């Protein structure tokens, strides 16, 4: 039984991401919209106090920690600033998106991705399509929690309560940037 919550820390990790093209009804060219599928988890670390013993009107506490992984899946409609390049040979249902979990050096991660792509091309991704990279820009987490099974701790300490279960409601707001390297034609006219 816990007596007090000292700290709660949450980190968001993306493990899978796919871009699902939306097509116009009478045409096969992609529209300016797409659906983004995201999958990942929230790593939730809770530091809490438990009563070690009571002596002379003093509660001695120990601090314990608990780590849980809370999985999530979601899709969201996105609008492209520049439409992505999809495979022309194969009509794909989606484009896998390269997601870096713990990569601080994005160039090294991209090199690792190219190595995987070149060595396991058929299994990893359609090599005719330039990869899309997902950058996690900002994460906001809104949360509320309820102590479900509160009980009085001790008659000598009327304010303190024990609990075993926490119910959490979490809303995750992710700001992402999707990037795909594309060749761009620039018309250049020399003026005299």
Short mmCIF file of N, CA and C in Angstrom, two decimals, residues 26-180:
data_model
loop_
_atom_site.label_atom_id
_atom_site.label_comp_id
_atom_site.label_asym_id
_atom_site.label_seq_id
_atom_site.Cartn_x
_atom_site.Cartn_y
_atom_site.Cartn_z
N UNK A 26 -12.15 9.35 -58.68
CA UNK A 26 -12.08 8.99 -60.09
C UNK A 26 -10.66 8.99 -60.65
N UNK A 27 -9.68 9.15 -59.78
CA UNK A 27 -8.31 9.28 -60.24
C UNK A 27 -7.41 8.50 -59.28
N UNK A 28 -6.25 8.07 -59.75
CA UNK A 28 -5.35 7.34 -58.87
C UNK A 28 -4.25 8.23 -58.31
N UNK A 29 -4.23 9.49 -58.69
CA UNK A 29 -3.18 10.36 -58.13
C UNK A 29 -3.56 10.74 -56.70
N UNK A 30 -2.55 10.84 -55.82
CA UNK A 30 -2.87 11.15 -54.43
C UNK A 30 -3.41 12.57 -54.27
N UNK A 31 -4.29 12.72 -53.33
CA UNK A 31 -4.83 14.05 -53.04
C UNK A 31 -3.87 14.78 -52.11
N UNK A 32 -4.27 15.91 -51.60
CA UNK A 32 -3.41 16.66 -50.69
C UNK A 32 -3.59 16.23 -49.24
N UNK A 33 -4.32 15.14 -49.04
CA UNK A 33 -4.53 14.63 -47.69
C UNK A 33 -4.00 13.20 -47.57
N UNK A 34 -3.71 12.83 -46.38
CA UNK A 34 -3.31 11.46 -46.10
C UNK A 34 -3.68 11.13 -44.67
N UNK A 35 -3.56 9.85 -44.33
CA UNK A 35 -3.79 9.43 -42.96
C UNK A 35 -2.46 8.94 -42.40
N UNK A 36 -2.16 9.38 -41.20
CA UNK A 36 -0.95 8.97 -40.53
C UNK A 36 -1.32 8.00 -39.42
N UNK A 37 -0.73 6.80 -39.47
CA UNK A 37 -0.92 5.80 -38.43
C UNK A 37 0.29 5.85 -37.51
N UNK A 38 0.05 5.96 -36.22
CA UNK A 38 1.13 5.98 -35.23
C UNK A 38 0.89 4.89 -34.20
N UNK A 39 1.99 4.29 -33.79
CA UNK A 39 1.94 3.27 -32.74
C UNK A 39 3.13 3.51 -31.82
N UNK A 40 2.93 3.32 -30.55
CA UNK A 40 4.02 3.52 -29.61
C UNK A 40 3.57 3.21 -28.20
N UNK A 41 4.32 3.78 -27.26
CA UNK A 41 3.96 3.57 -25.86
C UNK A 41 4.42 4.76 -25.04
N UNK A 42 3.77 4.91 -23.89
CA UNK A 42 4.16 5.89 -22.90
C UNK A 42 4.86 5.14 -21.77
N UNK A 43 6.10 5.52 -21.49
CA UNK A 43 6.82 4.95 -20.35
C UNK A 43 6.46 5.80 -19.13
N UNK A 44 5.80 5.18 -18.18
CA UNK A 44 5.27 5.87 -17.01
C UNK A 44 6.04 5.42 -15.77
N UNK A 45 6.79 6.35 -15.16
CA UNK A 45 7.53 6.02 -13.94
C UNK A 45 6.87 6.76 -12.78
N UNK A 46 6.47 6.01 -11.76
CA UNK A 46 5.82 6.57 -10.59
C UNK A 46 6.72 6.31 -9.39
N UNK A 47 7.09 7.38 -8.68
CA UNK A 47 7.81 7.27 -7.42
C UNK A 47 6.80 7.50 -6.30
N UNK A 48 6.74 6.58 -5.35
CA UNK A 48 5.76 6.69 -4.28
C UNK A 48 6.38 6.27 -2.95
N UNK A 49 5.75 6.70 -1.88
CA UNK A 49 6.23 6.38 -0.53
C UNK A 49 5.39 5.28 0.08
N UNK A 50 6.06 4.43 0.84
CA UNK A 50 5.36 3.42 1.63
C UNK A 50 5.81 3.58 3.09
N UNK A 51 4.93 3.24 3.99
CA UNK A 51 5.26 3.36 5.42
C UNK A 51 6.17 2.21 5.82
N UNK A 52 7.34 2.58 6.31
CA UNK A 52 8.30 1.57 6.77
C UNK A 52 7.96 1.14 8.20
N UNK A 53 7.85 2.13 9.07
CA UNK A 53 7.40 1.87 10.44
C UNK A 53 6.94 3.16 11.09
N UNK A 54 6.30 3.02 12.24
CA UNK A 54 5.82 4.17 13.01
C UNK A 54 6.50 4.10 14.38
N UNK A 55 7.10 5.22 14.77
CA UNK A 55 7.79 5.23 16.06
C UNK A 55 7.68 6.63 16.67
N UNK A 56 7.16 6.72 17.88
CA UNK A 56 7.05 7.98 18.62
C UNK A 56 6.33 9.07 17.81
N UNK A 57 5.23 8.72 17.18
CA UNK A 57 4.44 9.70 16.44
C UNK A 57 5.07 10.15 15.13
N UNK A 58 6.01 9.37 14.61
CA UNK A 58 6.69 9.69 13.34
C UNK A 58 6.53 8.51 12.40
N UNK A 59 6.16 8.81 11.16
CA UNK A 59 6.09 7.75 10.13
C UNK A 59 7.41 7.76 9.37
N UNK A 60 8.12 6.64 9.39
CA UNK A 60 9.33 6.49 8.57
C UNK A 60 8.90 5.94 7.22
N UNK A 61 9.33 6.61 6.16
CA UNK A 61 8.92 6.24 4.81
C UNK A 61 10.08 5.69 4.01
N UNK A 62 9.75 4.80 3.10
CA UNK A 62 10.68 4.34 2.05
C UNK A 62 10.09 4.78 0.72
N UNK A 63 10.96 5.09 -0.23
CA UNK A 63 10.49 5.46 -1.57
C UNK A 63 10.68 4.26 -2.50
N UNK A 64 9.63 3.94 -3.22
CA UNK A 64 9.66 2.86 -4.21
C UNK A 64 9.31 3.44 -5.57
N UNK A 65 9.64 2.72 -6.62
CA UNK A 65 9.32 3.17 -7.98
C UNK A 65 8.65 2.04 -8.73
N UNK A 66 7.82 2.44 -9.66
CA UNK A 66 7.09 1.49 -10.51
C UNK A 66 7.15 2.03 -11.93
N UNK A 67 7.50 1.17 -12.88
CA UNK A 67 7.54 1.58 -14.29
C UNK A 67 6.54 0.73 -15.06
N UNK A 68 5.65 1.41 -15.79
CA UNK A 68 4.70 0.71 -16.65
C UNK A 68 4.82 1.26 -18.06
N UNK A 69 4.54 0.42 -19.05
CA UNK A 69 4.48 0.84 -20.45
C UNK A 69 3.01 0.83 -20.87
N UNK A 70 2.55 1.97 -21.34
CA UNK A 70 1.16 2.11 -21.74
C UNK A 70 1.13 2.21 -23.27
N UNK A 71 0.69 1.16 -23.98
CA UNK A 71 0.70 1.20 -25.45
C UNK A 71 -0.41 2.09 -26.01
N UNK A 72 -0.18 2.64 -27.20
CA UNK A 72 -1.22 3.40 -27.90
C UNK A 72 -1.10 3.18 -29.40
N UNK A 73 -2.24 3.32 -30.07
CA UNK A 73 -2.33 3.30 -31.53
C UNK A 73 -3.34 4.37 -31.91
N UNK A 74 -3.06 5.10 -32.98
CA UNK A 74 -4.02 6.10 -33.42
C UNK A 74 -3.79 6.42 -34.89
N UNK A 75 -4.79 6.98 -35.51
CA UNK A 75 -4.65 7.52 -36.87
C UNK A 75 -5.15 8.95 -36.85
N UNK A 76 -4.56 9.76 -37.71
CA UNK A 76 -4.98 11.14 -37.82
C UNK A 76 -4.89 11.59 -39.27
N UNK A 77 -5.80 12.45 -39.66
CA UNK A 77 -5.80 13.00 -41.00
C UNK A 77 -4.77 14.12 -41.06
N UNK A 78 -3.93 14.12 -42.11
CA UNK A 78 -2.93 15.18 -42.26
C UNK A 78 -3.07 15.81 -43.64
N UNK A 79 -2.61 17.06 -43.74
CA UNK A 79 -2.56 17.75 -45.02
C UNK A 79 -1.10 17.94 -45.39
N UNK A 80 -0.76 17.63 -46.64
CA UNK A 80 0.62 17.76 -47.10
C UNK A 80 0.89 19.19 -47.51
N UNK A 81 2.08 19.70 -47.19
CA UNK A 81 2.54 20.93 -47.82
C UNK A 81 3.05 20.59 -49.22
N UNK A 82 3.75 19.45 -49.32
CA UNK A 82 4.19 18.88 -50.60
C UNK A 82 3.78 17.41 -50.56
N UNK A 83 3.03 16.94 -51.56
CA UNK A 83 2.61 15.53 -51.53
C UNK A 83 3.81 14.59 -51.57
N UNK A 84 3.76 13.49 -50.83
CA UNK A 84 4.86 12.54 -50.84
C UNK A 84 4.90 11.77 -52.16
N UNK A 85 6.06 11.17 -52.43
CA UNK A 85 6.21 10.33 -53.62
C UNK A 85 5.86 8.91 -53.21
N UNK A 86 4.89 8.34 -53.92
CA UNK A 86 4.50 6.96 -53.67
C UNK A 86 5.06 6.09 -54.79
N UNK A 87 5.07 4.79 -54.57
CA UNK A 87 5.57 3.85 -55.56
C UNK A 87 4.72 3.89 -56.82
N UNK A 88 5.38 3.93 -57.98
CA UNK A 88 4.63 3.92 -59.23
C UNK A 88 4.43 2.49 -59.75
N UNK A 89 5.35 1.58 -59.37
CA UNK A 89 5.22 0.20 -59.84
C UNK A 89 4.13 -0.56 -59.06
N UNK A 90 4.20 -0.45 -57.76
CA UNK A 90 3.26 -1.20 -56.91
C UNK A 90 2.30 -0.22 -56.26
N UNK A 91 1.04 -0.53 -56.31
CA UNK A 91 0.07 0.32 -55.60
C UNK A 91 0.13 -0.05 -54.12
N UNK A 92 0.80 0.78 -53.35
CA UNK A 92 0.96 0.50 -51.93
C UNK A 92 -0.25 0.97 -51.14
N UNK A 93 -0.57 0.23 -50.10
CA UNK A 93 -1.61 0.67 -49.18
C UNK A 93 -1.07 1.74 -48.23
N UNK A 94 0.26 1.72 -48.03
CA UNK A 94 0.88 2.67 -47.11
C UNK A 94 2.36 2.79 -47.42
N UNK A 95 2.99 3.82 -46.86
CA UNK A 95 4.45 3.97 -46.90
C UNK A 95 4.94 3.83 -45.47
N UNK A 96 5.88 2.92 -45.21
CA UNK A 96 6.45 2.87 -43.87
C UNK A 96 7.24 4.15 -43.62
N UNK A 97 7.23 4.62 -42.40
CA UNK A 97 7.95 5.83 -42.04
C UNK A 97 9.06 5.45 -41.08
N UNK A 98 10.27 5.96 -41.36
CA UNK A 98 11.41 5.67 -40.51
C UNK A 98 11.31 6.50 -39.24
N UNK A 99 11.24 5.80 -38.10
CA UNK A 99 11.12 6.47 -36.81
C UNK A 99 12.36 6.15 -36.00
N UNK A 100 12.99 7.17 -35.47
CA UNK A 100 14.16 7.00 -34.62
C UNK A 100 13.71 7.07 -33.17
N UNK A 101 14.03 6.02 -32.39
CA UNK A 101 13.61 5.99 -30.99
C UNK A 101 14.55 6.79 -30.09
N UNK A 102 15.78 6.35 -29.99
CA UNK A 102 16.71 6.96 -29.04
C UNK A 102 17.89 7.58 -29.77
N UNK A 103 17.67 8.12 -30.93
CA UNK A 103 18.77 8.60 -31.73
C UNK A 103 18.98 10.09 -31.52
N UNK A 104 20.14 10.43 -31.01
CA UNK A 104 20.47 11.85 -30.85
C UNK A 104 21.16 12.39 -32.09
N UNK A 105 21.82 11.52 -32.84
CA UNK A 105 22.53 11.93 -34.06
C UNK A 105 21.72 11.45 -35.26
N UNK A 106 20.91 12.34 -35.84
CA UNK A 106 19.99 11.95 -36.91
C UNK A 106 20.74 11.46 -38.15
N UNK A 107 21.96 11.99 -38.41
CA UNK A 107 22.74 11.53 -39.57
C UNK A 107 23.16 10.08 -39.39
N UNK A 108 23.57 9.70 -38.18
CA UNK A 108 23.96 8.32 -37.94
C UNK A 108 22.74 7.40 -38.10
N UNK A 109 21.59 7.83 -37.58
CA UNK A 109 20.38 7.03 -37.71
C UNK A 109 20.00 6.84 -39.18
N UNK A 110 20.14 7.91 -39.96
CA UNK A 110 19.80 7.81 -41.37
C UNK A 110 20.76 6.86 -42.08
N UNK A 111 22.06 6.92 -41.71
CA UNK A 111 23.04 5.98 -42.29
C UNK A 111 22.68 4.55 -41.92
N UNK A 112 22.28 4.34 -40.65
CA UNK A 112 21.85 3.00 -40.22
C UNK A 112 20.64 2.54 -41.03
N UNK A 113 19.72 3.47 -41.28
CA UNK A 113 18.54 3.15 -42.07
C UNK A 113 18.93 2.75 -43.49
N UNK A 114 19.83 3.52 -44.11
CA UNK A 114 20.26 3.18 -45.47
C UNK A 114 20.93 1.82 -45.51
N UNK A 115 21.71 1.50 -44.48
CA UNK A 115 22.35 0.20 -44.43
C UNK A 115 21.29 -0.90 -44.37
N UNK A 116 20.30 -0.73 -43.50
CA UNK A 116 19.22 -1.72 -43.40
C UNK A 116 18.47 -1.82 -44.72
N UNK A 117 18.23 -0.66 -45.34
CA UNK A 117 17.48 -0.63 -46.59
C UNK A 117 18.23 -1.38 -47.69
N UNK A 118 19.55 -1.15 -47.79
CA UNK A 118 20.33 -1.78 -48.84
C UNK A 118 20.56 -3.27 -48.59
N UNK A 119 20.62 -3.69 -47.32
CA UNK A 119 20.88 -5.09 -47.04
C UNK A 119 19.62 -5.93 -46.98
N UNK A 120 18.50 -5.32 -46.65
CA UNK A 120 17.24 -6.07 -46.54
C UNK A 120 16.14 -5.32 -47.27
N UNK A 121 16.40 -5.01 -48.52
CA UNK A 121 15.53 -4.11 -49.28
C UNK A 121 14.10 -4.65 -49.37
N UNK A 122 13.95 -5.91 -49.74
CA UNK A 122 12.61 -6.45 -49.96
C UNK A 122 11.82 -6.54 -48.67
N UNK A 123 12.52 -6.82 -47.55
CA UNK A 123 11.81 -7.01 -46.29
C UNK A 123 11.50 -5.68 -45.61
N UNK A 124 12.38 -4.68 -45.78
CA UNK A 124 12.27 -3.47 -44.97
C UNK A 124 11.35 -2.42 -45.57
N UNK A 125 11.57 -2.08 -46.83
CA UNK A 125 10.81 -1.00 -47.43
C UNK A 125 10.93 -1.10 -48.95
N UNK A 126 9.97 -0.56 -49.67
CA UNK A 126 10.02 -0.50 -51.13
C UNK A 126 11.12 0.48 -51.52
N UNK A 127 12.20 -0.04 -52.14
CA UNK A 127 13.37 0.79 -52.42
C UNK A 127 13.14 1.82 -53.51
N UNK A 128 12.06 1.73 -54.25
CA UNK A 128 11.80 2.71 -55.30
C UNK A 128 11.18 3.99 -54.73
N UNK A 129 10.81 3.96 -53.47
CA UNK A 129 10.16 5.11 -52.84
C UNK A 129 11.15 5.76 -51.86
N UNK A 130 11.42 7.07 -51.98
CA UNK A 130 12.28 7.72 -50.99
C UNK A 130 11.65 7.60 -49.61
N UNK A 131 12.46 7.31 -48.58
CA UNK A 131 11.90 7.12 -47.24
C UNK A 131 11.34 8.41 -46.68
N UNK A 132 10.38 8.25 -45.80
CA UNK A 132 9.83 9.39 -45.06
C UNK A 132 10.34 9.27 -43.63
N UNK A 133 10.89 10.35 -43.14
CA UNK A 133 11.41 10.38 -41.77
C UNK A 133 10.44 11.14 -40.88
N UNK A 134 10.24 10.62 -39.70
CA UNK A 134 9.34 11.23 -38.72
C UNK A 134 10.17 11.82 -37.60
N UNK A 135 10.04 13.12 -37.39
CA UNK A 135 10.74 13.79 -36.30
C UNK A 135 9.71 14.24 -35.27
N UNK A 136 9.93 13.82 -34.05
CA UNK A 136 9.06 14.21 -32.95
C UNK A 136 9.53 15.58 -32.45
N UNK A 137 8.73 16.60 -32.69
CA UNK A 137 9.11 17.98 -32.36
C UNK A 137 8.78 18.34 -30.92
N UNK A 138 7.56 18.00 -30.49
CA UNK A 138 7.12 18.42 -29.17
C UNK A 138 6.08 17.43 -28.66
N UNK A 139 6.11 17.16 -27.38
CA UNK A 139 5.13 16.27 -26.74
C UNK A 139 4.52 17.02 -25.56
N UNK A 140 3.20 17.06 -25.51
CA UNK A 140 2.49 17.58 -24.34
C UNK A 140 1.61 16.46 -23.81
N UNK A 141 1.68 16.24 -22.53
CA UNK A 141 0.88 15.18 -21.91
C UNK A 141 -0.03 15.84 -20.88
N UNK A 142 -1.32 15.59 -21.03
CA UNK A 142 -2.32 16.06 -20.08
C UNK A 142 -2.82 14.83 -19.33
N UNK A 143 -2.81 14.91 -18.02
CA UNK A 143 -3.17 13.72 -17.25
C UNK A 143 -3.95 14.09 -16.00
N UNK A 144 -4.79 13.18 -15.59
CA UNK A 144 -5.44 13.24 -14.29
C UNK A 144 -5.35 11.85 -13.69
N UNK A 145 -5.29 11.79 -12.40
CA UNK A 145 -5.30 10.47 -11.77
C UNK A 145 -6.20 10.49 -10.54
N UNK A 146 -6.72 9.30 -10.24
CA UNK A 146 -7.61 9.11 -9.11
C UNK A 146 -7.07 7.96 -8.27
N UNK A 147 -7.05 8.14 -6.97
CA UNK A 147 -6.69 7.05 -6.07
C UNK A 147 -7.97 6.24 -5.83
N UNK A 148 -7.99 5.02 -6.34
CA UNK A 148 -9.23 4.25 -6.41
C UNK A 148 -9.66 3.70 -5.06
N UNK A 149 -8.76 3.07 -4.34
CA UNK A 149 -9.13 2.32 -3.13
C UNK A 149 -8.53 2.97 -1.87
N UNK A 150 -8.86 4.22 -1.63
CA UNK A 150 -8.33 4.95 -0.47
C UNK A 150 -8.87 4.37 0.83
N UNK A 151 -7.95 4.25 1.81
CA UNK A 151 -8.34 3.81 3.15
C UNK A 151 -7.57 4.65 4.17
N UNK A 152 -8.15 4.93 5.33
CA UNK A 152 -7.40 5.65 6.37
C UNK A 152 -6.14 4.88 6.76
N UNK A 153 -5.05 5.62 6.95
CA UNK A 153 -3.77 4.97 7.28
C UNK A 153 -3.75 4.49 8.73
N UNK A 154 -4.07 5.41 9.64
CA UNK A 154 -3.95 5.09 11.06
C UNK A 154 -4.74 6.15 11.82
N UNK A 155 -5.37 5.77 12.92
CA UNK A 155 -6.17 6.74 13.68
C UNK A 155 -5.31 7.84 14.28
N UNK A 156 -4.02 7.59 14.49
CA UNK A 156 -3.12 8.61 15.04
C UNK A 156 -2.70 9.62 13.97
N UNK A 157 -2.91 9.30 12.70
CA UNK A 157 -2.56 10.18 11.57
C UNK A 157 -3.79 10.33 10.68
N UNK A 158 -4.75 11.17 11.08
CA UNK A 158 -6.05 11.22 10.40
C UNK A 158 -6.00 11.76 8.97
N UNK A 159 -4.95 12.50 8.61
CA UNK A 159 -4.88 13.07 7.26
C UNK A 159 -4.31 12.07 6.25
N UNK A 160 -3.51 11.13 6.72
CA UNK A 160 -2.81 10.19 5.82
C UNK A 160 -3.76 9.09 5.35
N UNK A 161 -3.57 8.68 4.09
CA UNK A 161 -4.38 7.59 3.52
C UNK A 161 -3.46 6.59 2.83
N UNK A 162 -3.91 5.35 2.77
CA UNK A 162 -3.25 4.28 2.00
C UNK A 162 -4.04 4.04 0.72
N UNK A 163 -3.36 3.62 -0.33
CA UNK A 163 -4.03 3.23 -1.56
C UNK A 163 -3.17 2.21 -2.29
N UNK A 164 -3.83 1.38 -3.08
CA UNK A 164 -3.12 0.36 -3.87
C UNK A 164 -3.26 0.58 -5.37
N UNK A 165 -4.27 1.33 -5.79
CA UNK A 165 -4.58 1.45 -7.22
C UNK A 165 -4.71 2.91 -7.62
N UNK A 166 -4.10 3.23 -8.75
CA UNK A 166 -4.22 4.57 -9.35
C UNK A 166 -4.89 4.39 -10.71
N UNK A 167 -5.92 5.19 -10.97
CA UNK A 167 -6.54 5.20 -12.29
C UNK A 167 -6.12 6.51 -12.97
N UNK A 168 -5.52 6.38 -14.16
CA UNK A 168 -5.03 7.56 -14.88
C UNK A 168 -5.79 7.76 -16.18
N UNK A 169 -6.03 9.01 -16.51
CA UNK A 169 -6.53 9.40 -17.83
C UNK A 169 -5.45 10.27 -18.46
N UNK A 170 -5.04 9.87 -19.68
CA UNK A 170 -3.92 10.55 -20.34
C UNK A 170 -4.34 10.98 -21.73
N UNK A 171 -4.03 12.23 -22.07
CA UNK A 171 -4.17 12.72 -23.44
C UNK A 171 -2.78 13.13 -23.90
N UNK A 172 -2.36 12.61 -25.04
CA UNK A 172 -1.04 12.91 -25.59
C UNK A 172 -1.21 13.79 -26.81
N UNK A 173 -0.53 14.92 -26.82
CA UNK A 173 -0.55 15.83 -27.96
C UNK A 173 0.86 15.81 -28.57
N UNK A 174 0.99 15.24 -29.79
CA UNK A 174 2.28 15.11 -30.45
C UNK A 174 2.38 16.10 -31.60
N UNK A 175 3.48 16.80 -31.68
CA UNK A 175 3.79 17.64 -32.85
C UNK A 175 4.89 16.93 -33.62
N UNK A 176 4.58 16.55 -34.86
CA UNK A 176 5.51 15.77 -35.68
C UNK A 176 5.84 16.51 -36.96
N UNK A 177 7.01 16.22 -37.50
CA UNK A 177 7.38 16.69 -38.83
C UNK A 177 7.72 15.46 -39.66
N UNK A 178 7.08 15.33 -40.83
CA UNK A 178 7.38 14.25 -41.76
C UNK A 178 8.17 14.82 -42.92
N UNK A 179 9.33 14.23 -43.18
CA UNK A 179 10.21 14.73 -44.24
C UNK A 179 10.52 13.62 -45.23
N UNK A 180 10.49 13.97 -46.50
CA UNK A 180 10.89 13.05 -47.57
C UNK A 180 11.77 13.83 -48.54
#
